[in-house]
Tab-separated table of C-alpha atoms in Angstrom:
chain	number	residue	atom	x	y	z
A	220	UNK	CA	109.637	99.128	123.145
A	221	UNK	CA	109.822	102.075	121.136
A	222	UNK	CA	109.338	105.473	122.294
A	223	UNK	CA	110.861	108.646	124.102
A	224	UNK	CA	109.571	108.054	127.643
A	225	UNK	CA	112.450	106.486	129.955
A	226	UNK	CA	110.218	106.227	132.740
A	227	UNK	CA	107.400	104.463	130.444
A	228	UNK	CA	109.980	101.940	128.888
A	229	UNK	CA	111.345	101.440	132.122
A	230	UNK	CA	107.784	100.360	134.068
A	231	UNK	CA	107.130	98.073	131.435
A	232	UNK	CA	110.277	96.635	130.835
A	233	UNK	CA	110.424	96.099	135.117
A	234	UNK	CA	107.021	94.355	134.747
A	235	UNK	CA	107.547	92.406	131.918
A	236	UNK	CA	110.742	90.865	132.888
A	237	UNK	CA	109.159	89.277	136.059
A	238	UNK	CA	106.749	87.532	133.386
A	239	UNK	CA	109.952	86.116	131.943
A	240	UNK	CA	109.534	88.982	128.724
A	241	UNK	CA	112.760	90.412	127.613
A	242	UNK	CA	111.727	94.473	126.719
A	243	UNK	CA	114.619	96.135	124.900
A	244	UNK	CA	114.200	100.200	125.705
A	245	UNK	CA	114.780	102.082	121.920
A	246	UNK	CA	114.579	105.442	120.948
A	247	UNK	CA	114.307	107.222	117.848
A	248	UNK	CA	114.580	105.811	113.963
A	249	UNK	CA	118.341	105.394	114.249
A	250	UNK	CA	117.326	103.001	117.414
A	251	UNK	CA	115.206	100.807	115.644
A	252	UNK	CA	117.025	100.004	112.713
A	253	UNK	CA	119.779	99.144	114.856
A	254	UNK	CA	118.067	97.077	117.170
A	255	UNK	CA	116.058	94.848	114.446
A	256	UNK	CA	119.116	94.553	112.893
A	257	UNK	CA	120.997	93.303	115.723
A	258	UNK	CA	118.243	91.280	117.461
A	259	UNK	CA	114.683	90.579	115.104
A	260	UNK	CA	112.356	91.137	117.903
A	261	UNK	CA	108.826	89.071	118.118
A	262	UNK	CA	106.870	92.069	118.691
A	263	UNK	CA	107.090	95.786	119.043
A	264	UNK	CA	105.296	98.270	121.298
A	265	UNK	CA	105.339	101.793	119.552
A	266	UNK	CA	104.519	104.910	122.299
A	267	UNK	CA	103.487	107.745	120.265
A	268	UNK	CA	102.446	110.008	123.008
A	269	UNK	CA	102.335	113.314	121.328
A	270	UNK	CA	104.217	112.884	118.202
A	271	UNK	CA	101.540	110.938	116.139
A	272	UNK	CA	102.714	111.956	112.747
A	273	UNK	CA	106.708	110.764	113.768
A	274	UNK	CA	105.261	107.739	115.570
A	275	UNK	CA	103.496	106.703	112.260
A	276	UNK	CA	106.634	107.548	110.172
A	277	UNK	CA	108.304	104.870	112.720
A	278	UNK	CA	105.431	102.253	112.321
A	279	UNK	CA	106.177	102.562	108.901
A	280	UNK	CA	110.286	101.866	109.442
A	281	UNK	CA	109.541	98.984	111.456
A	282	UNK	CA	107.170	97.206	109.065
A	283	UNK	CA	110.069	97.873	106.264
A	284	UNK	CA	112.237	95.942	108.365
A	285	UNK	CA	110.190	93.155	110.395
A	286	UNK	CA	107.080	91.430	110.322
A	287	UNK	CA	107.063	91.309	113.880
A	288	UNK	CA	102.981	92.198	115.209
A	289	UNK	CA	103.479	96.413	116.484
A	290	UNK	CA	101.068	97.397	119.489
A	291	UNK	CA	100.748	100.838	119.541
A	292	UNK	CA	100.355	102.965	123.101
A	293	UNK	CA	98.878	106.441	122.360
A	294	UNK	CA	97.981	109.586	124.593
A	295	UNK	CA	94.250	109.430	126.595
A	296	UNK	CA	93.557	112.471	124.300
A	297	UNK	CA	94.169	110.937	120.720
A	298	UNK	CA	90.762	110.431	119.051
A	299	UNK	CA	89.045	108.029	117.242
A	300	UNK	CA	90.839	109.032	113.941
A	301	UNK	CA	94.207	108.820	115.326
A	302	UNK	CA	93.640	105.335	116.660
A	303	UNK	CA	91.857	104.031	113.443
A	304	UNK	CA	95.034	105.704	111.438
A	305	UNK	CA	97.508	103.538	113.224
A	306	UNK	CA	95.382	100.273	112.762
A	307	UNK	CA	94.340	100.694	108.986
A	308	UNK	CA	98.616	101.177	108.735
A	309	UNK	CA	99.162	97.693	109.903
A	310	UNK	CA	99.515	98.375	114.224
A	311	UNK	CA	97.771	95.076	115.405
A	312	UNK	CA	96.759	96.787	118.158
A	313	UNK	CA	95.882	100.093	120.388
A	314	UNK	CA	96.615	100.750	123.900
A	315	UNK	CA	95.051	104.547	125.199
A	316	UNK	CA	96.752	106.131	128.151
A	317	UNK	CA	96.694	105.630	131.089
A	318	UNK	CA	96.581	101.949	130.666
A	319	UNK	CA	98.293	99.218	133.304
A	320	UNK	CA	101.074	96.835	132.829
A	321	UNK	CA	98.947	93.806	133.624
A	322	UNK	CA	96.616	94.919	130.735
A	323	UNK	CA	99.349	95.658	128.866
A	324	UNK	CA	100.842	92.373	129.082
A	325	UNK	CA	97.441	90.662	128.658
A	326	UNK	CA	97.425	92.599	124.714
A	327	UNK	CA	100.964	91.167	123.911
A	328	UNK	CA	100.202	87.828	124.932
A	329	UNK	CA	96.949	88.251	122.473
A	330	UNK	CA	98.821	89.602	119.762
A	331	UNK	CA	101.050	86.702	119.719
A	332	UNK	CA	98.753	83.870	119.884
A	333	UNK	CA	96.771	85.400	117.066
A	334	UNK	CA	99.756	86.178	115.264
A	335	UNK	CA	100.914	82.556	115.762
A	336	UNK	CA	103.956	84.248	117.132
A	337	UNK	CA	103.904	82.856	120.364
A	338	UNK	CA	107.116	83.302	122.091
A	339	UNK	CA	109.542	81.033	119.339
A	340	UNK	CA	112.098	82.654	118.037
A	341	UNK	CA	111.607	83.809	114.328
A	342	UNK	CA	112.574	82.203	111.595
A	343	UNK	CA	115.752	81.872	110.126
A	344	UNK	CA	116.468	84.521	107.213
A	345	UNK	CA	117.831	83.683	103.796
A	346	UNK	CA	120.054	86.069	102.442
A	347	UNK	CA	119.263	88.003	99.074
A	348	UNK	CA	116.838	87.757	96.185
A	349	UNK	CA	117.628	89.387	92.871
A	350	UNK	CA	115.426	90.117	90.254
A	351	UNK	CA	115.445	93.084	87.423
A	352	UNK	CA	118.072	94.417	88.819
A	353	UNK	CA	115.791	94.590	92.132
A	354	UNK	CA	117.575	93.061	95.299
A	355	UNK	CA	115.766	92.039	98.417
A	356	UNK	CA	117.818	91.388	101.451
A	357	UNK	CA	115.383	88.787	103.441
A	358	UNK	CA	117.385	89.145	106.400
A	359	UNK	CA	116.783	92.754	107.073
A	360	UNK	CA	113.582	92.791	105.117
A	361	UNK	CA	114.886	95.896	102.813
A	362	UNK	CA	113.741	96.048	99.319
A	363	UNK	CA	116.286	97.955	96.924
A	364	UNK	CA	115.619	99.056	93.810
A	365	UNK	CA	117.597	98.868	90.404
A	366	UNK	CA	119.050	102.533	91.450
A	367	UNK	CA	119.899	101.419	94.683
A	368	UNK	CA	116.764	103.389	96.406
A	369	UNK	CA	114.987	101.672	99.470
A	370	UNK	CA	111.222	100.976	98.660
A	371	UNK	CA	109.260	100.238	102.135
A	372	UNK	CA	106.832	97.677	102.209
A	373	UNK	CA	104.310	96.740	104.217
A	374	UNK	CA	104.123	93.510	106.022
A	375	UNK	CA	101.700	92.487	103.752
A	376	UNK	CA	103.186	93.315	100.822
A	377	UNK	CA	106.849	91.965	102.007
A	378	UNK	CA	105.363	88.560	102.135
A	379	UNK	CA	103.156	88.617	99.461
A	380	UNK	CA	106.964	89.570	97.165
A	381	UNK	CA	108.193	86.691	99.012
A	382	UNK	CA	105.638	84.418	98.088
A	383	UNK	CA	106.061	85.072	94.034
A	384	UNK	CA	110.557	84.723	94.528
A	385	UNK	CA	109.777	81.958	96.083
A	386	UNK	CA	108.061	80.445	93.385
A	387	UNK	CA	109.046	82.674	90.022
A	388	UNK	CA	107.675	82.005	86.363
A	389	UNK	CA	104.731	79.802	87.629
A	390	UNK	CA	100.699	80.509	88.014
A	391	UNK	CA	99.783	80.718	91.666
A	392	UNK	CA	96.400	81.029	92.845
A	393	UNK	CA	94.965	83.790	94.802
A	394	UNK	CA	93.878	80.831	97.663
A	395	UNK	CA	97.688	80.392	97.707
A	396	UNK	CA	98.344	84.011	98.024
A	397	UNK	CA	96.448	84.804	100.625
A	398	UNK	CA	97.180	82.077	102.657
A	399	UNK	CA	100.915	83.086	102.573
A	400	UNK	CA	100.484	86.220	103.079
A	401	UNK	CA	97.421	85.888	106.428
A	402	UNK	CA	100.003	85.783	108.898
A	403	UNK	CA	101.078	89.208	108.005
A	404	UNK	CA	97.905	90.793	106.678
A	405	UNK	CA	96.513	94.120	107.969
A	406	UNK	CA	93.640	94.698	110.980
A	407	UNK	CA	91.521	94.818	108.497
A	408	UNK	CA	90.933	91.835	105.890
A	409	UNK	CA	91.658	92.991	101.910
A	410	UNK	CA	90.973	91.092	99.122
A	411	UNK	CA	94.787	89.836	97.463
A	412	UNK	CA	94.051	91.896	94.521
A	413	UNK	CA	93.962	94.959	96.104
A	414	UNK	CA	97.408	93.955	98.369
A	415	UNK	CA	98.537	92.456	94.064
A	416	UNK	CA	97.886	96.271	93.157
A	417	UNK	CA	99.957	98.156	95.966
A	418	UNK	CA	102.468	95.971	94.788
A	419	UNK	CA	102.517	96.810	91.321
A	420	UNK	CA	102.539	100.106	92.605
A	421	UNK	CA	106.097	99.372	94.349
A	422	UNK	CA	107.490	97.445	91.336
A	423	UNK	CA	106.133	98.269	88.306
A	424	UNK	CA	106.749	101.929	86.689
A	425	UNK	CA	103.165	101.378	84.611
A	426	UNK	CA	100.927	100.076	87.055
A	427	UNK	CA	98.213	99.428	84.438
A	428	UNK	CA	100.085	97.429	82.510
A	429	UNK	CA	101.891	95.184	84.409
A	430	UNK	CA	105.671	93.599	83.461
A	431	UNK	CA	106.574	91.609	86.469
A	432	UNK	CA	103.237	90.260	87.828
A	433	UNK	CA	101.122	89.461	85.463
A	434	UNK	CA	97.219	88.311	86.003
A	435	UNK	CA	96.685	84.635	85.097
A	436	UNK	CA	92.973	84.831	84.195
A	437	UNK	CA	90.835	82.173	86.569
A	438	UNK	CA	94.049	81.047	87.871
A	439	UNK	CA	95.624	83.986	89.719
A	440	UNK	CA	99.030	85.669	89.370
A	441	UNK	CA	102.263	84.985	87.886
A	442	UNK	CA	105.731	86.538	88.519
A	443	UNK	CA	107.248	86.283	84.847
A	444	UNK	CA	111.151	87.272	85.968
A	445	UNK	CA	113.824	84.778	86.776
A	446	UNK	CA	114.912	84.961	90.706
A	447	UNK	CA	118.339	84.163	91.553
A	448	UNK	CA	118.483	83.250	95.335
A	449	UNK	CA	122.091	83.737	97.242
């Protein structure tokens, strides 16, 4: 649980611990990228309380670096806006103060089923995936680029990446696509070619005229560069 309210992260934490829930209290950016990198968690509560604009700058940290679901827990006075803001940036769910443990709870256990989460531990990572001079590190979920720059991605777009090194140099449908990437897609359903685009965005320095993934027309998409795996 993320967020600068010990007496908040220490309610829940209490509560969810009888219901055989490990919370981990963090605090701050430095927090989180310590803790994901230490111990991948299966889902994250955010608290933004009054700092929407920071909290949003740290929903954007975590999905750089997990694809674990993110419930966010938000002052009684945020409006509608604020709310639909965190959603459309990935949060699979809002929680308005003052809301109750039990409840609380209740919207973590729905998060996961949906998620397919469930309580498992996640998946084992697999090191690094070069490309371009591009590196991805899979275990920390961090996208570098041929300068050495960090490029965020969204959960969405981290697996959709995933999907082409896992399968570089071949035509893969946009059925395929989208089916890799629907554990990990956004509140609100997109169409792959929009999530294809944002992409390009990250990867490509001419969006409009594509050099690493390249439309296959009335197949789907293609990913033209070699991958080495390590």
């Amino acid at each position: 649980m993320v967020g600068d309210d010990p007496a908040m992260k220490q309610m829940v934490a209490a509560f969810f611990e009888q219901h055989s829930m490990r919370v981990v209290p963090v605090s701050g950016r430095q927090g989180v990228v310590s803790q994901i990198a230490a111990d991948a968690p299966n889902l994250v509560i955010l608290d933004l309380d009054q700092d929407l604009a920071g909290g949003l700058d740290l929903l954007r940290e975590i999905q750089s670096r997990s694809d674990a679901p993110v419930i966010i827990t938000g002052s009684q006075r945020s409006d509608e806006a604020d709310r639909v803001i965190g959603l459309e940036l990935g949060a699979d769910d809002y929680v308005a103060r003052p809301f109750g443990t039990r409840e609380l709870l209740a919207r973590v256990r729905a998060v996961l089923r949906r998620r397919g989460h469930g309580l498992a531990q996640p998946e084992p990572r697999r090191g690094r995936s070069r490309f371009g001079g591009w590196q991805l590190d899979r275990r920390l979920r961090r996208l570098a680029d041929p300068e050495g720059r960090a490029v965020a991605l969204t959960k969405g777009e981290y697996a959709l990446l995933v999907a082409f090194l896992d399968a570089p140099q071949r035509p893969l449908s946009r059925e395929h696509l989208l089916q890799a990437t629907r554990v990990h897609e956004d509140v609100y359903d997109r169409s792959i070619d929009v999530q294809i685009l944002r992409l390009r965005r990250k990867l490509e320095s001419a969006p409009g005229a594509p050099r690493l993934i390249q439309t296959e027309r009335g197949v789907g998409y293609t990913f033209i560069l070699p991958v080495e795996q390590a």
